[in-house]
XYZ file of N, CA and C in Angstrom:
237
model
N -22.362 -48.004 150.553
C -22.934 -47.125 151.554
C -21.811 -46.556 152.408
N -22.068 -45.398 152.972
C -21.149 -44.774 153.918
C -21.869 -44.607 155.239
N -21.163 -44.893 156.313
C -21.689 -44.716 157.657
C -20.782 -43.729 158.370
N -21.308 -42.556 158.667
C -20.546 -41.517 159.340
C -21.001 -41.528 160.798
N -20.067 -41.844 161.715
C -20.416 -42.055 163.107
C -19.579 -41.191 164.039
N -20.186 -40.815 165.155
C -19.493 -40.097 166.224
C -19.917 -40.725 167.541
N -18.955 -40.925 168.432
C -19.277 -41.496 169.733
C -18.099 -42.240 170.319
N -18.380 -43.084 171.313
C -17.319 -43.826 171.982
C -17.397 -45.296 171.587
N -16.223 -45.934 171.519
C -16.153 -47.356 171.221
C -15.466 -47.680 169.911
N -15.374 -46.736 169.008
C -14.663 -46.949 167.754
C -13.210 -46.515 167.909
N -12.421 -46.780 166.901
C -11.016 -46.385 166.906
C -10.869 -44.864 167.014
N -11.745 -44.127 166.321
C -11.732 -42.668 166.350
C -13.086 -42.161 166.829
N -13.115 -40.980 167.425
C -14.374 -40.404 167.914
C -15.314 -40.120 166.746
N -14.770 -39.622 165.645
C -15.554 -39.393 164.420
C -14.885 -40.180 163.300
N -15.679 -40.996 162.625
C -15.117 -41.807 161.545
C -16.157 -42.023 160.456
N -15.659 -42.401 159.278
C -16.516 -42.776 158.162
C -16.148 -44.193 157.758
N -17.145 -45.072 157.733
C -16.935 -46.448 157.271
C -17.576 -46.564 155.892
N -16.813 -47.047 154.941
C -17.289 -47.152 153.567
C -17.380 -48.621 153.188
N -18.579 -49.035 152.753
C -18.803 -50.398 152.273
C -18.926 -50.334 150.750
N -18.033 -51.043 150.087
C -18.032 -51.072 148.625
C -19.060 -52.083 148.133
N -19.443 -51.982 146.876
C -20.428 -52.891 146.288
C -19.935 -54.337 146.258
N -18.616 -54.549 146.211
C -18.068 -55.901 146.155
C -17.954 -56.548 147.541
N -18.404 -55.848 148.594
C -18.392 -56.405 149.942
C -17.224 -55.954 150.797
N -16.201 -55.369 150.184
C -15.079 -54.850 150.958
C -15.506 -53.600 151.715
N -14.853 -53.362 152.845
C -15.133 -52.146 153.604
C -13.848 -51.630 154.224
N -13.824 -50.325 154.449
C -12.693 -49.698 155.128
C -13.201 -48.477 155.871
N -12.382 -47.980 156.800
C -12.782 -46.810 157.570
C -11.679 -45.765 157.521
N -12.105 -44.512 157.606
C -11.186 -43.385 157.616
C -11.546 -42.470 158.778
N -10.564 -41.758 159.250
C -10.775 -40.825 160.345
C -11.504 -39.587 159.834
N -12.489 -39.133 160.601
C -13.222 -37.930 160.245
C -14.379 -38.206 159.305
N -14.829 -37.141 158.657
C -15.971 -37.219 157.742
C -15.459 -37.145 156.315
N -15.819 -38.142 155.527
C -15.417 -38.168 154.118
C -16.653 -37.867 153.280
N -16.620 -36.792 152.529
C -17.761 -36.383 151.729
C -17.664 -36.914 150.322
N -18.597 -36.642 149.472
C -19.820 -35.897 149.761
C -20.840 -36.761 150.507
N -21.790 -36.101 151.150
C -22.804 -36.792 151.922
C -24.130 -36.713 151.179
N -24.715 -37.877 150.928
C -26.031 -37.998 150.320
C -26.910 -38.698 151.352
N -27.583 -37.926 152.185
C -28.296 -38.434 153.358
C -29.330 -39.495 153.003
N -29.285 -40.625 153.730
C -30.273 -41.697 153.606
C -31.080 -41.835 154.891
N -30.391 -41.893 156.047
C -31.074 -41.996 157.338
C -30.110 -41.644 158.458
N -30.654 -41.490 159.663
C -29.868 -41.222 160.867
C -30.174 -42.323 161.871
N -29.209 -42.606 162.744
C -29.411 -43.687 163.706
C -28.639 -43.438 164.994
N -29.071 -44.136 166.036
C -28.356 -44.233 167.305
C -28.077 -45.715 167.510
N -26.836 -46.043 167.824
C -26.441 -47.442 168.005
C -25.838 -47.617 169.396
N -26.362 -48.578 170.135
C -25.894 -48.879 171.487
C -25.524 -50.346 171.526
N -24.229 -50.637 171.655
C -23.708 -51.998 171.603
C -23.236 -52.383 172.997
N -23.887 -53.385 173.585
C -23.507 -53.881 174.899
C -23.249 -55.371 174.794
N -21.988 -55.759 175.118
C -21.567 -57.155 175.079
C -21.732 -57.703 173.668
N -22.680 -58.582 173.405
C -22.883 -59.136 172.069
C -24.189 -58.681 171.427
N -24.902 -57.769 172.085
C -26.185 -57.294 171.578
C -26.062 -55.834 171.145
N -26.577 -55.544 169.953
C -26.564 -54.181 169.426
C -28.001 -53.709 169.277
N -28.320 -52.565 169.901
C -29.634 -51.941 169.780
C -29.493 -50.765 168.834
N -30.342 -50.717 167.814
C -30.252 -49.678 166.797
C -31.617 -49.007 166.652
N -31.632 -47.691 166.766
C -32.833 -46.907 166.506
C -32.543 -46.063 165.274
N -33.184 -46.421 164.164
C -32.934 -45.794 162.873
C -34.183 -45.040 162.440
N -34.014 -43.824 161.908
C -35.180 -43.021 161.510
C -35.914 -43.626 160.319
N -35.268 -44.448 159.528
C -35.907 -45.051 158.365
C -36.400 -46.476 158.651
N -35.611 -47.266 159.383
C -35.940 -48.671 159.608
C -36.550 -48.953 160.975
N -36.589 -47.965 161.867
C -37.157 -48.170 163.198
C -36.172 -48.820 164.146
N -36.704 -49.568 165.116
C -35.885 -50.198 166.154
C -35.496 -51.612 165.739
N -34.211 -51.953 165.947
C -33.726 -53.301 165.659
C -32.806 -53.741 166.797
N -32.779 -55.047 167.033
C -31.821 -55.642 167.956
C -31.076 -56.715 167.186
N -29.738 -56.626 167.195
C -28.896 -57.521 166.426
C -27.890 -58.170 167.370
N -27.574 -59.430 167.131
C -26.552 -60.127 167.912
C -25.290 -60.263 167.075
N -24.145 -59.969 167.708
C -22.846 -60.057 167.049
C -21.980 -61.087 167.765
N -20.917 -61.539 167.112
C -19.981 -62.468 167.735
C -19.022 -61.747 168.674
N -18.667 -60.509 168.347
C -17.712 -59.743 169.153
C -18.351 -59.213 170.430
N -17.563 -59.152 171.490
C -18.000 -58.538 172.738
C -17.480 -57.111 172.727
N -18.369 -56.134 172.937
C -17.959 -54.752 172.811
C -18.891 -53.832 173.577
N -18.470 -52.582 173.737
C -19.330 -51.523 174.247
C -19.136 -50.313 173.351
N -20.230 -49.836 172.753
C -20.183 -48.661 171.893
C -21.464 -47.868 172.071
N -21.351 -46.568 171.998
C -22.494 -45.665 171.976
C -22.222 -44.664 170.866
N -22.999 -44.752 169.780
C -22.731 -43.977 168.582
C -23.991 -43.317 168.044
N -23.822 -42.158 167.442
C -24.854 -41.565 166.608
C -24.249 -41.466 165.210
N -25.091 -41.639 164.205
C -24.525 -41.628 162.864
C -25.563 -41.378 161.798
N -25.050 -41.231 160.585
C -25.920 -41.095 159.422
C -25.463 -42.086 158.363
N -26.413 -42.498 157.549
C -26.143 -43.389 156.421
C -26.205 -42.543 155.165
N -25.221 -42.721 154.293
C -25.132 -41.950 153.065
C -24.884 -42.891 151.906
N -25.379 -42.530 150.727
C -25.015 -43.277 149.528
C -23.543 -43.042 149.261
N -22.883 -44.015 148.663
C -21.464 -43.859 148.334
C -21.282 -43.077 147.081
C-alpha cells in the first residue's frame, strides 16, 4: 500500500510512505505515482493517541508507543 500524506508532523510536508508486501516500508519526499485510489483520511495524532477519520473505514482511535503531534490529510493507494 502507499500512503500519500500532506500536513505537519512528518519529516516532509508532502510525502509518500510505501509498505511492501514483505512488511518493509520506506518513505520518499513528495508524491510517488501512479496513484490507484483506495480511500482518503484525516489523521490527528496527539501524544500517544491517534484519531483517524477514513472515508472507507470510518472513525478509529489507535494507541501508539511514540509520543507525537501530527495533523495530516492523506490518501491510500494500491502499490
